[in-house]
Structure formats: C-alpha cells, structure tokens
XYZ file of C-alpha atoms in Angstrom:
715
model
C 0.336 0.401 0.441
C 3.427 2.138 0.879
C 3.550 4.403 -2.470
C 7.503 4.817 -3.737
C 9.018 7.408 -4.705
C 11.527 8.390 -8.299
C 14.040 11.140 -8.523
C 12.000 12.664 -11.195
C 8.798 12.489 -10.456
C 10.064 14.410 -6.621
C 9.337 18.534 -6.956
C 7.552 18.779 -3.314
C 10.212 20.963 -0.886
C 10.079 21.606 2.704
C 9.500 25.275 3.935
C 13.256 26.722 4.424
C 14.624 23.481 2.731
C 14.292 24.931 -0.814
C 16.229 22.813 -3.414
C 15.872 19.563 -0.874
C 13.314 16.746 -1.943
C 11.272 15.680 0.535
C 10.891 11.836 0.921
C 7.988 11.368 2.948
C 5.862 11.954 6.836
C 5.058 10.254 9.800
C 2.167 10.621 11.253
C 2.025 9.717 14.754
C -1.110 10.281 17.021
C 0.242 9.211 20.350
C 3.509 7.877 22.184
C 1.223 4.430 22.886
C -0.716 2.890 21.161
C -3.913 2.175 23.372
C -3.414 5.537 25.049
C -6.271 6.772 23.427
C -5.694 10.240 21.381
C -7.742 13.461 19.681
C -9.188 12.202 16.312
C -9.900 15.425 15.406
C -5.506 16.253 15.432
C -4.829 12.931 13.822
C -7.774 13.662 10.930
C -5.828 17.490 10.384
C -2.537 16.122 10.239
C -3.398 13.417 8.327
C -5.216 15.688 6.134
C -2.465 17.996 5.459
C 0.617 15.482 5.107
C -1.669 13.166 1.871
C -2.674 16.612 -0.142
C 1.577 16.411 -0.768
C 3.176 14.898 -3.521
C 5.098 12.408 -0.593
C 3.572 9.587 1.094
C 2.544 9.220 3.983
C 2.788 6.509 6.965
C 0.938 6.691 10.590
C 3.149 4.660 12.899
C 3.121 3.645 16.083
C 5.720 1.935 18.842
C 3.179 0.291 21.917
C 5.788 -1.931 23.931
C 7.753 -0.600 27.070
C 9.452 -2.203 30.314
C 8.971 0.974 32.202
C 5.702 -0.861 33.669
C 7.642 -3.951 34.520
C 8.073 -7.209 34.340
C 4.459 -8.774 34.504
C 3.448 -9.106 30.627
C 6.681 -11.027 29.686
C 6.089 -12.924 32.602
C 2.616 -13.438 32.825
C 1.601 -12.356 29.218
C -0.391 -9.097 30.341
C -1.170 -7.026 28.255
C 0.264 -3.419 28.542
C -3.876 -2.387 28.259
C -7.343 -3.558 28.422
C -8.204 -5.470 25.393
C -11.166 -3.162 24.772
C -8.120 -0.139 24.349
C -6.922 -1.870 21.754
C -10.095 -2.565 20.384
C -11.832 1.114 20.239
C -7.807 2.381 18.293
C -7.446 0.026 16.058
C -10.871 0.190 14.480
C -10.314 4.298 14.241
C -6.758 3.998 13.207
C -7.978 1.391 10.051
C -10.664 3.388 9.600
C -8.234 6.508 9.389
C -5.707 4.430 6.923
C -8.883 2.839 4.986
C -9.982 6.728 4.266
C -6.989 8.110 3.538
C -5.386 4.908 1.637
C -2.084 5.295 4.036
C -0.399 2.525 5.745
C 0.292 1.721 9.361
C 2.383 0.479 11.151
C 2.933 -0.786 14.806
C 5.681 -2.185 17.104
C 5.847 -4.175 19.621
C 2.714 -4.766 20.055
C 0.666 -5.560 23.389
C 3.288 -3.840 25.860
C 5.291 -6.494 25.149
C 6.167 -7.828 21.543
C 5.402 -11.240 22.316
C 4.455 -14.052 19.426
C 1.161 -14.455 21.301
C 0.444 -10.497 21.728
C 1.293 -10.320 17.926
C -1.612 -12.976 17.571
C -4.315 -11.197 19.772
C -3.888 -8.526 17.446
C -4.531 -10.233 14.716
C -7.602 -11.545 15.870
C -8.735 -8.020 17.035
C -8.518 -7.135 13.344
C -10.777 -9.731 11.957
C -13.300 -9.389 15.001
C -13.655 -5.892 13.498
C -13.381 -6.067 9.903
C -16.546 -8.128 11.040
C -18.676 -5.448 12.370
C -21.460 -3.954 9.142
C -19.784 -0.342 9.569
C -16.309 -1.796 8.201
C -17.807 -3.668 5.806
C -15.848 -1.928 3.608
C -12.259 -3.071 4.677
C -9.858 -5.217 2.255
C -6.413 -5.443 3.911
C -2.953 -6.940 3.757
C -1.565 -7.684 7.412
C 1.768 -8.383 8.018
C 2.436 -9.969 11.415
C 5.978 -9.764 12.189
C 7.227 -11.903 15.137
C 10.189 -11.831 17.980
C 10.414 -14.587 19.537
C 13.341 -16.671 20.198
C 13.397 -20.039 21.553
C 15.021 -21.079 24.622
C 17.610 -23.394 22.460
C 19.024 -20.732 20.961
C 19.594 -18.342 23.364
C 21.402 -21.098 25.404
C 23.524 -21.926 22.353
C 24.904 -18.852 22.133
C 25.575 -18.488 25.996
C 27.518 -21.024 25.902
C 29.433 -19.829 22.804
C 29.786 -16.540 25.262
C 27.872 -14.727 22.726
C 25.667 -13.203 25.549
C 26.150 -10.288 27.970
C 24.559 -7.985 29.829
C 23.023 -4.836 28.487
C 24.783 -2.857 30.847
C 27.184 -2.894 33.623
C 24.366 -3.227 35.962
C 23.040 -5.732 35.152
C 23.899 -8.730 36.404
C 25.613 -12.022 34.237
C 22.634 -14.385 32.564
C 22.640 -18.220 34.002
C 20.979 -20.984 32.576
C 18.920 -21.143 35.303
C 17.064 -17.720 33.974
C 16.621 -19.224 31.027
C 14.829 -21.906 32.128
C 12.628 -19.962 34.380
C 11.295 -18.029 31.736
C 7.720 -18.911 29.797
C 8.838 -17.038 26.723
C 11.957 -14.664 25.182
C 11.625 -11.770 22.936
C 14.535 -10.328 20.551
C 14.138 -5.699 20.373
C 14.051 -6.295 15.994
C 15.937 -3.880 13.960
C 14.317 -1.698 10.979
C 15.750 -4.880 8.507
C 12.782 -6.812 9.270
C 9.987 -4.348 8.966
C 12.132 -2.937 5.657
C 12.078 -6.743 3.952
C 8.055 -7.336 4.637
C 8.251 -4.160 3.102
C 9.501 -4.362 0.295
C 8.418 -8.188 -0.075
C 4.867 -7.184 0.200
C 4.917 -3.389 -1.051
C 0.809 -3.127 -1.136
C 0.549 -3.766 2.135
C -2.157 -2.098 4.384
C -0.752 -2.669 7.907
C 1.854 -4.519 9.903
C 1.547 -5.621 13.336
C 5.291 -5.605 14.823
C 6.390 -7.765 17.404
C 9.153 -6.490 19.554
C 10.853 -4.104 17.789
C 13.365 -0.940 19.040
C 11.539 1.810 18.955
C 12.606 3.612 16.140
C 12.956 0.678 13.894
C 9.567 1.128 12.464
C 9.832 4.246 12.006
C 13.797 3.692 9.706
C 12.514 0.817 8.136
C 9.088 3.244 5.847
C 11.675 5.920 5.655
C 14.779 3.979 4.302
C 12.132 1.825 2.079
C 11.208 4.976 0.640
C 15.033 6.362 -0.070
C 15.832 2.426 -1.683
C 12.748 3.242 -3.763
C 10.751 0.188 -3.074
C 13.565 -1.666 -4.310
C 16.052 -4.176 -2.595
C 19.184 -3.272 -1.424
C 21.321 -1.910 1.523
C 20.079 0.608 3.564
C 22.860 1.416 5.586
C 24.769 2.082 2.028
C 22.090 5.382 1.983
C 24.782 6.871 4.330
C 25.916 7.018 8.250
C 23.488 10.651 7.459
C 20.919 9.323 6.446
C 20.771 6.617 8.494
C 21.376 9.102 11.717
C 18.588 11.026 10.486
C 16.459 8.441 10.359
C 16.874 6.543 13.346
C 16.700 10.343 15.595
C 13.415 11.294 14.242
C 12.357 7.341 15.045
C 13.645 7.721 18.324
C 12.114 11.171 19.239
C 8.661 10.190 16.956
C 7.595 6.866 18.636
C 7.348 9.402 21.791
C 4.269 10.971 19.899
C 4.422 14.651 21.109
C 6.678 14.291 24.226
C 9.491 16.512 21.887
C 6.492 19.848 22.073
C 6.531 22.155 24.812
C 3.715 21.567 26.631
C 4.265 17.904 25.902
C 1.749 16.806 23.939
C -0.024 13.295 21.631
C 1.104 13.269 18.433
C 3.310 14.506 16.215
C 4.708 14.821 12.337
C 8.061 14.088 10.959
C 8.394 15.252 7.538
C 11.725 13.595 5.971
C 14.006 15.401 3.869
C 16.563 13.098 1.317
C 19.655 15.729 2.883
C 19.636 14.047 6.472
C 16.942 16.816 7.494
C 13.621 16.359 9.365
C 11.168 18.995 10.591
C 8.866 18.148 13.624
C 5.757 19.441 14.580
C 3.146 18.920 17.424
C -0.410 18.372 16.261
C -1.757 19.562 19.258
C -2.511 23.333 18.113
C -1.740 24.494 21.479
C 1.450 22.923 21.941
C 4.783 24.127 19.889
C 8.416 22.360 19.206
C 11.028 24.192 20.545
C 15.172 23.939 19.209
C 15.316 23.181 23.402
C 12.314 20.559 23.716
C 13.516 18.829 20.802
C 16.750 18.663 21.749
C 16.516 17.694 25.019
C 14.080 14.594 24.343
C 17.799 11.767 23.610
C 17.466 13.080 27.441
C 14.474 11.162 28.710
C 14.978 7.415 29.590
C 18.363 7.390 28.279
C 21.643 6.743 29.409
C 22.923 9.195 28.126
C 21.844 11.951 25.923
C 25.108 11.810 23.269
C 25.606 8.243 22.420
C 22.472 5.881 21.767
C 22.934 2.729 21.017
C 20.503 0.179 19.241
C 19.843 -3.072 17.034
C 23.532 -3.221 14.273
C 24.947 -0.471 15.757
C 24.802 3.292 18.080
C 23.584 6.605 16.677
C 26.015 9.810 18.285
C 23.908 13.143 18.406
C 27.240 15.143 19.353
C 27.123 17.170 16.480
C 23.440 17.895 15.618
C 21.468 21.146 15.255
C 18.196 21.846 15.661
C 16.233 25.278 13.275
C 13.191 26.975 14.884
C 11.417 27.248 11.668
C 9.414 30.539 10.340
C 6.477 28.663 12.670
C 7.613 28.896 15.810
C 6.145 25.424 16.220
C 8.201 23.348 14.373
C 11.872 22.397 13.969
C 14.434 21.134 11.832
C 16.549 18.342 13.159
C 20.468 17.174 11.187
C 23.663 16.027 12.511
C 22.963 13.082 13.870
C 25.371 10.286 12.235
C 24.828 6.022 12.652
C 27.642 4.093 13.613
C 27.077 0.586 11.961
C 28.493 -2.053 14.339
C 29.985 -4.198 11.523
C 31.216 -1.192 9.916
C 33.269 -0.806 12.668
C 34.394 -4.983 12.648
C 32.318 -5.455 15.230
C 29.336 -7.825 15.701
C 25.434 -7.081 15.210
C 23.679 -7.451 18.534
C 19.801 -7.572 19.622
C 18.328 -6.958 22.972
C 17.000 -9.802 24.567
C 14.093 -9.571 27.668
C 12.951 -11.841 29.564
C 11.049 -12.392 33.261
C 10.057 -15.081 35.633
C 7.571 -15.508 38.313
C 9.380 -15.307 41.729
C 6.402 -16.015 44.352
C 2.894 -15.149 45.029
C 1.899 -11.862 46.442
C -0.866 -10.610 48.878
C -1.447 -6.808 49.661
C -3.948 -5.414 52.634
C -3.637 -1.544 53.385
C -4.440 0.735 55.405
C -3.860 4.089 57.554
C -3.176 4.888 61.082
C -3.670 8.191 62.373
C -3.650 8.247 66.486
C -0.643 10.644 67.243
C 0.924 8.124 69.849
C 0.890 4.661 67.992
C 2.440 7.155 64.625
C 5.410 8.371 67.199
C 6.513 4.977 67.201
C 5.303 2.948 64.418
C 8.411 1.364 62.620
C 9.008 0.090 66.559
C 5.304 -1.398 66.015
C 5.927 -2.973 62.428
C 9.429 -4.582 63.550
C 7.247 -6.320 66.709
C 4.213 -7.123 63.544
C 7.219 -9.215 61.947
C 7.789 -10.980 64.523
C 4.314 -12.415 65.281
C 3.909 -13.480 61.978
C 7.648 -15.347 61.855
C 5.793 -17.003 65.486
C 2.672 -17.457 63.751
C 4.291 -18.985 60.975
C 7.179 -20.932 62.584
C 6.473 -24.271 61.190
C 6.299 -23.122 57.421
C 9.540 -24.766 55.223
C 8.219 -22.342 52.677
C 10.270 -19.367 51.691
C 8.050 -16.449 52.732
C 8.811 -12.437 52.915
C 6.707 -9.433 54.250
C 7.265 -5.610 54.158
C 5.399 -2.777 53.922
C 5.053 0.536 52.468
C 4.791 3.774 54.546
C 3.380 6.824 53.329
C 2.954 10.696 54.891
C 5.272 8.930 57.908
C 8.144 11.510 56.832
C 5.396 14.108 55.228
C 4.793 17.469 57.079
C 2.313 17.580 59.777
C -0.551 20.383 59.675
C 1.066 23.960 60.697
C 1.429 24.984 64.041
C -2.031 27.537 64.383
C -3.903 29.368 66.661
C -6.726 25.749 65.800
C -4.456 23.440 67.427
C -2.424 25.469 70.890
C -3.433 23.242 73.673
C -4.123 20.339 71.532
C -1.451 17.641 72.181
C -3.717 14.794 70.405
C -5.628 16.468 67.453
C -4.585 14.524 65.050
C -2.377 16.447 62.123
C -1.183 13.589 59.990
C -2.439 10.790 58.558
C -0.170 7.648 57.984
C -1.219 4.929 55.314
C 0.751 1.386 54.829
C 0.129 -1.331 52.541
C 1.461 -4.631 54.034
C 2.815 -6.694 51.061
C 3.701 -10.548 51.954
C 5.108 -12.835 48.914
C 5.635 -16.524 49.324
C 6.148 -19.740 47.066
C 1.760 -20.021 47.010
C -1.099 -17.739 47.299
C -2.458 -20.125 50.129
C 0.752 -18.955 51.749
C 1.273 -14.946 51.106
C -2.345 -14.730 52.312
C -1.982 -16.266 55.081
C 1.132 -14.175 55.744
C -0.577 -10.726 55.090
C -3.761 -11.805 57.322
C -2.035 -11.969 60.181
C 0.140 -8.810 60.070
C -3.188 -6.844 59.192
C -4.897 -8.810 62.475
C -1.676 -7.360 64.214
C -1.518 -3.399 62.594
C -5.486 -3.650 64.068
C -4.930 -4.595 67.365
C -1.216 -4.139 68.693
C -0.125 -2.176 71.877
C 2.160 0.283 72.634
C 3.725 1.644 74.805
C 0.393 4.606 75.978
C -1.723 3.174 74.266
C -5.280 4.973 74.937
C -8.085 3.414 71.645
C -7.767 -0.433 72.492
C -10.743 -1.482 70.116
C -8.415 -1.308 66.851
C -4.993 0.811 66.035
C -5.884 0.640 61.961
C -8.390 1.731 59.666
C -8.966 -0.557 56.418
C -11.901 -2.222 54.227
C -10.792 0.332 51.629
C -12.848 -1.543 48.387
C -14.025 -3.905 50.777
C -11.751 -6.752 51.086
C -9.316 -7.395 54.034
C -6.794 -8.794 51.969
C -6.104 -8.948 48.307
C -4.245 -11.431 46.328
C -2.768 -10.760 43.535
C -1.392 -13.525 42.121
C 2.109 -14.067 40.478
C 4.739 -11.359 41.100
C 7.252 -11.430 37.870
C 10.907 -10.593 38.325
C 13.224 -9.411 34.722
C 15.836 -11.494 34.626
C 16.890 -11.563 31.259
C 18.345 -7.615 29.647
C 21.069 -9.233 27.968
C 22.669 -8.500 24.304
C 23.059 -11.411 21.742
C 25.944 -11.291 19.100
C 24.594 -12.328 15.555
C 25.892 -13.837 12.643
C 25.756 -11.845 9.053
C 21.936 -12.272 8.280
C 20.690 -13.494 11.178
C 18.922 -10.106 12.043
C 16.616 -10.322 8.814
C 13.020 -11.571 8.870
C 12.234 -14.235 6.376
C 8.636 -14.901 5.160
C 5.958 -17.714 6.519
C 3.256 -19.497 5.840
C 2.368 -19.477 8.902
C 3.479 -18.847 12.638
C 4.661 -22.537 13.406
C 6.988 -22.988 9.895
C 8.476 -19.333 10.628
C 9.654 -20.813 14.158
C 10.427 -24.415 12.726
C 12.664 -22.398 9.914
C 15.019 -19.967 12.157
C 17.473 -21.756 12.433
C 21.397 -20.797 12.951
C 22.803 -18.606 10.117
C 18.966 -17.806 9.475
C 17.169 -14.625 10.026
C 16.169 -14.855 13.756
C 12.401 -12.999 12.906
C 9.826 -13.654 10.628
C 6.696 -12.824 9.261
C 3.528 -13.912 7.400
C 0.971 -11.664 5.591
C -2.902 -12.109 6.781
C -5.794 -11.246 3.670
C -8.930 -8.983 6.253
C -11.892 -8.603 5.312
C -14.637 -8.798 2.156
C -14.229 -5.480 0.290
C -12.514 -4.876 -2.620
C -8.259 -4.516 -1.873
C -8.035 -1.549 -0.899
C -5.683 -0.064 -2.852
C -2.765 2.439 -3.772
C -4.463 5.702 -6.191
C -2.092 5.772 -8.799
C -1.763 9.266 -8.806
C 1.451 9.892 -6.282
C 0.048 12.113 -3.344
C -3.660 11.439 -4.442
C -5.547 9.912 -1.585
C -8.167 9.412 -3.181
C -10.055 11.815 -0.803
C -11.296 14.943 -2.547
C -10.965 18.189 -0.231
C -12.833 19.807 -2.663
C -17.112 19.751 -3.992
C -17.165 21.447 -7.409
C -16.930 24.866 -6.852
C -16.940 24.853 -3.169
C -14.559 24.095 -0.846
C -15.410 21.341 2.203
C -14.014 22.686 5.768
C -11.283 21.006 6.386
C -10.500 19.319 10.094
C -9.937 22.006 12.980
C -6.947 19.876 15.545
C -9.053 20.324 18.661
C -6.515 21.315 21.937
C -6.496 18.783 24.970
C -4.287 21.007 26.353
C -4.284 22.825 30.317
C -3.279 26.754 30.765
C 0.336 26.763 30.597
C 2.778 29.435 31.992
C 6.460 30.619 31.214
C 9.051 29.296 34.042
C 10.520 32.117 36.149
C 13.191 32.261 38.512
C 12.350 33.225 42.207
C 13.175 36.265 43.729
C 15.406 34.587 46.312
C 16.534 31.613 45.022
C 17.788 28.565 47.119
C 17.726 25.482 45.710
C 17.955 23.746 42.337
C 14.201 23.623 42.166
C 14.037 27.212 42.216
C 15.855 27.452 38.913
C 15.649 24.174 36.970
C 12.044 24.297 34.952
C 12.585 20.191 33.579
C 13.576 18.034 36.942
C 13.058 14.357 36.260
C 13.887 11.503 36.868
C 12.854 7.871 34.881
C 14.008 4.787 34.060
C 16.787 3.953 31.800
C 15.806 0.198 31.224
C 14.900 -2.205 34.674
C 18.381 -1.455 35.858
C 18.996 2.191 36.160
C 17.398 5.258 37.273
C 18.637 8.731 35.180
C 17.719 12.293 36.347
C 17.634 15.352 33.658
C 17.891 18.329 35.022
C 16.965 20.994 32.543
C 17.187 24.874 32.640
C 15.705 27.378 30.450
C 17.920 30.669 30.223
C 21.537 29.743 29.134
C 22.983 32.080 31.090
C 21.485 30.629 34.146
C 22.971 27.109 32.549
C 26.230 28.620 31.760
C 25.910 29.852 35.689
C 25.338 25.949 37.303
C 27.492 24.675 35.294
C 30.444 26.466 36.035
C 29.233 26.696 39.686
C 30.108 22.761 40.789
C 26.985 22.342 42.284
C 26.068 19.613 39.836
C 28.901 16.916 40.086
C 28.662 12.770 39.635
C 30.229 13.320 44.023
C 27.094 15.411 45.026
C 24.793 12.384 43.057
C 26.408 9.910 43.987
C 26.439 11.522 47.533
C 22.299 12.423 47.495
C 21.943 8.708 46.206
C 24.072 6.938 48.563
C 26.210 5.258 45.609
C 29.476 3.770 46.074
C 32.548 5.044 44.246
C 31.914 2.940 41.019
C 28.595 2.334 40.264
C 27.423 5.794 38.538
C 27.052 4.888 35.137
C 26.754 7.835 32.970
C 26.752 11.811 34.240
C 27.318 15.337 33.020
C 26.267 18.354 31.109
C 24.566 18.468 27.930
C 25.051 21.805 26.020
C 22.489 21.064 23.480
C 19.509 20.647 26.096
C 21.047 23.345 28.475
C 21.036 19.912 30.516
C 22.646 17.996 33.504
C 22.605 14.433 32.945
C 23.067 11.482 35.753
C 22.027 7.921 35.221
C 23.030 5.284 37.790
C 21.872 1.963 39.318
C 18.152 1.464 40.943
C 18.475 0.474 44.354
C 16.182 -0.071 47.341
C 17.362 -0.259 50.830
C 20.639 0.158 49.790
C 20.944 -3.354 47.393
C 20.741 -2.877 43.668
C 17.150 -4.215 42.163
C 15.431 -4.032 39.317
C 12.500 -2.623 38.626
C 9.271 -4.286 39.568
C 8.702 -7.111 41.282
C 8.682 -7.386 45.606
C 8.169 -4.332 47.458
C 8.235 -2.180 44.072
C 6.442 1.235 44.769
C 7.967 3.576 41.373
C 8.060 0.819 39.029
C 8.481 4.165 36.280
C 11.023 5.183 39.056
C 9.756 8.616 38.092
C 9.267 9.409 41.500
C 13.169 9.543 42.275
C 13.899 13.166 41.646
C 12.743 14.723 44.835
C 15.684 15.005 47.054
C 17.302 16.332 44.200
C 14.786 19.786 44.136
C 15.888 20.357 47.685
C 19.807 20.689 46.732
C 21.225 23.862 47.825
C 22.571 26.791 46.159
C 26.185 28.043 46.755
C 25.904 32.088 48.261
C 28.343 32.949 45.323
C 25.618 31.519 42.741
C 22.594 32.350 44.875
C 23.807 36.289 44.852
C 24.616 35.853 40.445
C 21.124 34.344 40.131
C 18.878 36.879 41.962
C 20.668 39.803 39.553
C 19.077 37.716 36.431
C 16.292 37.166 38.463
C 15.433 41.682 38.850
C 16.935 42.134 34.896
C 14.354 39.824 33.983
C 11.683 41.458 35.967
C 12.800 44.708 34.623
C 12.237 43.221 31.295
C 8.657 42.015 31.772
C 7.692 45.540 33.658
C 8.674 47.333 30.744
C 6.958 45.386 28.343
C 3.764 45.392 30.346
C 4.312 48.951 31.006
C 4.896 49.796 27.101
C 1.678 47.510 26.235
C -0.596 49.536 28.757
C 0.394 53.400 27.297
C -1.303 53.832 24.085
C 0.647 55.386 21.593
C 1.082 59.170 21.463
C -1.104 60.847 18.755
C 0.606 63.430 16.897
C -2.642 66.608 16.770
C -2.297 69.565 14.324
C -4.505 72.417 14.434
C -4.716 74.714 11.565
C -5.182 78.551 12.108
C-alpha cells in the first residue's frame, strides 16, 4: 500500500528547505498505542500530509519495559483489550479513508508472539462489524520470539553479555525459568516485509527497537521500493532516520507543553522537521534536543540493534511558524562497519512467587510516633505464627506520610497535644511460594496492625483504619521479575526476517545462520482490495466539491493553560532555577535524572558553579565509588544528566517485582529538589532575576501605555 517515488517525480520541498527533496511524512497520534488520541488532531494531520506529493504513514510504538515484568512473565496486555480494539478501529479507518499504511511495533506492551496473534484477532473481529464492510486489508505480522535453545547455544558460546554494567551475568537457570524470550528487532525485518509486500496495509510488529518501523519506512522510500542495503544510504541519512524515529516514537513528548501526537516531514538530505499535532503545543530547539535525555543512560550516544547513534553534532533550527523544528547532524555508526558484531537485546521475566496485599491507615499520634517499632514487632509476630512453615516467604510494608509535613502550628491546635495533624497510610505486601501462604502472612500482619499493643495506648478497640474496596486482603497472584536483559551477538544475516506460511513454520525455520525473525501475511476483510491511488500523493479523498471547498478538520487541543517558567526572587534550591527536574527508568536496572534550564545564562552559571557534579549526585543517592553509569552536562538541551543503578534499601534492584512502589522510576528526583545553591551562585541568580523582572515590567508598561497621537491644529 505504501507508494514510492522516483527522483524525477519529486518536486515537493519543505518550508525553508528549498532545493531539498521531501521523502515522506509520518504521523504518530500518540506515544503508546492503546492510550487513546484526539481524532480531530489525527484527521487534520492526515489531511495536510496526504495533500503532499510524497507518501504518508501512520506509525506507533506499543511497547516498553517501563511498567514492569508482568507482561513478559505472565502474558498480560499493557492495556485492556477494549482499549486496543477502540484505537485499532479508529486508526484502521483513518488508513482506509486516506489510503495510508499503519505500522505498530511491540504490540501488547511486550511484543510477544502471543500478542502479535492477539492483535491479528482484534483486526479480524473488527473487520466483521457492519460498519467496517469496506475493509480488505493486507496485514503483515512480524514475530520476535526467540527459542530458549538458541539462547542457550549462544550463552554457551560466550555470545551473550549484560545490557550495561548494572545487569547481572546470565545463567542457564534464568533461561529455564522464563515462559518466553523476545528480541528487540532492528529495522531490517520491517523493511524486508515491506519490500516483499509493497501493497501492504498494516504491519503488526513484535518486540522492536522503538525507532525500527520509522527507520524502515523512511529507508523503504529512500530505496524507492527496490531491494538494497539501507546502510548504503550513508551514516548521515541512517542517523537522521534513527534520530527521527527515536523522537517520534514518543509522539508529542518533544513539544512544549508535551502533548499526544506529532508529525515528521523527512527529507533526502538527512534532515527532518517535527511539528506537534496539538495546536496549542510547539516544538522548540531545546524541547526537541532534550528528548535524547529521556529514558536514556546518556544523551549523546544511543545504542540500538546493529550500532549506535551519535548526536554530538546535531543542530536544531526553529522554523518561521514558531512551532516546527528542523533537525540534522545525527550519524549512525553501524557495528559491522566498525568490525563488530550486530547485537540484539533479549528480554524475559520469571515468576518469583505469589503476593497478597492489605492496606489501611494509622491516625493516632501516640501510635504514629512509635510506628517503626510496632511494625518490627508485627513482623516478629507473623514469623512466630508461621514457625512450622518450610516454604520461603517475606513481608514488607510501604509507608506513606510518616515523614511528611504535619499540619503547621496554628491557633486551632494550640494546647491540643492529641489533635490529629497527620495520617499514615500503609500497604502490607506478603510474598510466598504459594498464594495460600502469602494470604496467611498478610492476614496475620493485618490483624497485628489492628490489635498490636503499644506504649501509651488509649484506643484499645483497634489501631488500623481498613476495609477499602470491601476487602481485607487482596490476592494479586504471581509476582514477576526481570531476569533477561542481555545483548546477543548475531552472525551475518541473522538480523533479518524471513517470510513464513504460518507462525509455526516460521519458528521451525528460524535456525542459526538464517533470519532470527519471521513474518506471515493475512488478507482480512470482505471488500475489494484497498489500492493505492495511481497518482503520487493522491489519497482518493477530495477536499473540494465543485466550486465549494469543504471545511477542513480543525485540530482541537486538550492541553491545560501553561505559564512561562520564572526564577523566584530569592532562589535557594535547585528546584527554584530548573525548568524541568525529572527521573525515569533507563531500562529496568537503572534510573536516570534530567535537570533542564530555560535560560542559557542560568545554565552556564550552574555549569561553572560545581553545584551539579557526579560526586554530589552520588552522595544524594548513596552510591558507592564506581556505581555511577554516566553523568555530565548536555549543552544542546541546556541540561545536566546522571544515570545510576536502581536501588532499594541500599541494595541493587530491578524494576517491578516484590516491594516495588515506583516502577517507572519517575519519583526518584525528589531529593534533588532541595539541593542547596551556593551563596555565590544565588547572588548571581538574583541579579538575573531582577533584570528579567525589570524587562517584563518594562514590556507590560509599553503594552499598557496608549501610543501618542500627533494632533495638528490649523489656524
């Protein structure tokens, strides 16, 4: 279904990009398929892009390890099936209406073979609906599952290493414990499937490197639908495609304020333009440059299947519309060109036990003052009640509000020593080899929370407020844990995909020396096959009706009002001067923090002040020497970044699993907010703040003063 172009047929150029030929456009409605999107924004984006004489595609990512290991270990979908049905129905109909292909990668969240089949089933079910009688779709399904046998063979031959220094060495035990293993495919299987089936309508991709379908679609058009080596396009072109995909897979996250979707215009000279789909959002150079910080261990060198992307020499140019940014300068260094093996990342998770939860609150100020001691006694009581149990078990508590700020002193609480100024919420979490034992552990612990005595106790009827949702204990079934997050070296050609008549045949034919991935093709729907319009750029949907022009779709915004960042009058802490201060997973084993500054002058002052160093970050997060993965300043985004191992209770941990309470890692920035600024830095910042305030006051005065009117009086 995806059209291609000959050089002689292309005349379209981008704004301010005269002389350079446009290659294609990509519309990404949202950063994660299944999370919903704004129909009017997607429709407006497709109307504008399909009027051009170059091809358009809808591309979305659907996967991540961010939300924990349960998808891989237990086969859960990342979103309810109904959410996938809803979004699939809308996007396929957009594809039918505008005659553009739809590509989705890492379907279901983990990209497992089972979820590829589930997405095929969803499309088949939707095609049976009366309102979808116009569907006749050629659907490619690409599978990313890897057999344990192949992984074992590579492990034994020394061709598997951890993905980063924080990842433990892989053993056969982990391979034997997991129900499925997936490999992050590069762009090669997507590209080969398109070349094999140029009349495709939809690609359902298994686990993929997030930019892979973006790279493949751009390369497909750059190669003009002809078989060829995409790396022959050059490291600058491949760098541009990869950089574009790395940003676009998150939708409008590169905009300010961040929003749902984005549009990429890709050119042949290794440049691309980015525009947010929300009309109230805009891309600016700093917001686009900052995206390479997000979820990455470092911002300048980004590794992926078959090589790495170097962003050191990127440029970000604001275009005249004030909301589009042109990007250039990335290069992709292919592993094999540098004499190294092509590697893919393997992912898998195992079940480590069964969990039961209970929850409730403590309000008595006498009890709260000695809560830690009481919880220790409850643990001992639970152990005593299960002294004859031979199975492995554990009990932990999530405590919220114990160290929080109580209600400030006021006349209302004078001479009221027993006033309730603070409540503490507790979630008890028990894990055991069986669900029955986990529930027994949780039950005894909950009873302990209700009735345990404590020094000075007055409320002898019960300590614990509970019963939320009508449940005393919540059995939450298996507890999963990541255990494979490793790089596997491939021989030449194993990064490819191969066509298979069915999934079973694809698995059978996936052997050493042949493509690791395979695809199948299905024709779904009862109507006439959906054809690409003969004329380049024609969608078959006319925007005019005789002399009357139909009203184009107006994209509606869902963004809240925003306010420009300002430095306070008396800056004391890091949070006073940083416009963005965030933390996030950088894979399951690492946390990364990003600190961005709006004003270049403030950034340079911070950079030279010594307030942000690897040593200070290590002190804040209690890291031992050598644990820091990466830290440094990133001038392109006016930012500082640090990446370090994920820890809990002083021990190295992997995201998700037992006692996890921040699986995204998005709450790990808080200790940096109160990082104190030096007196010298504060003095310089106050001078900047006053100058900026004076500028604003002067501007407001100019806007409020009516212009002088010259009056001539005649005699």
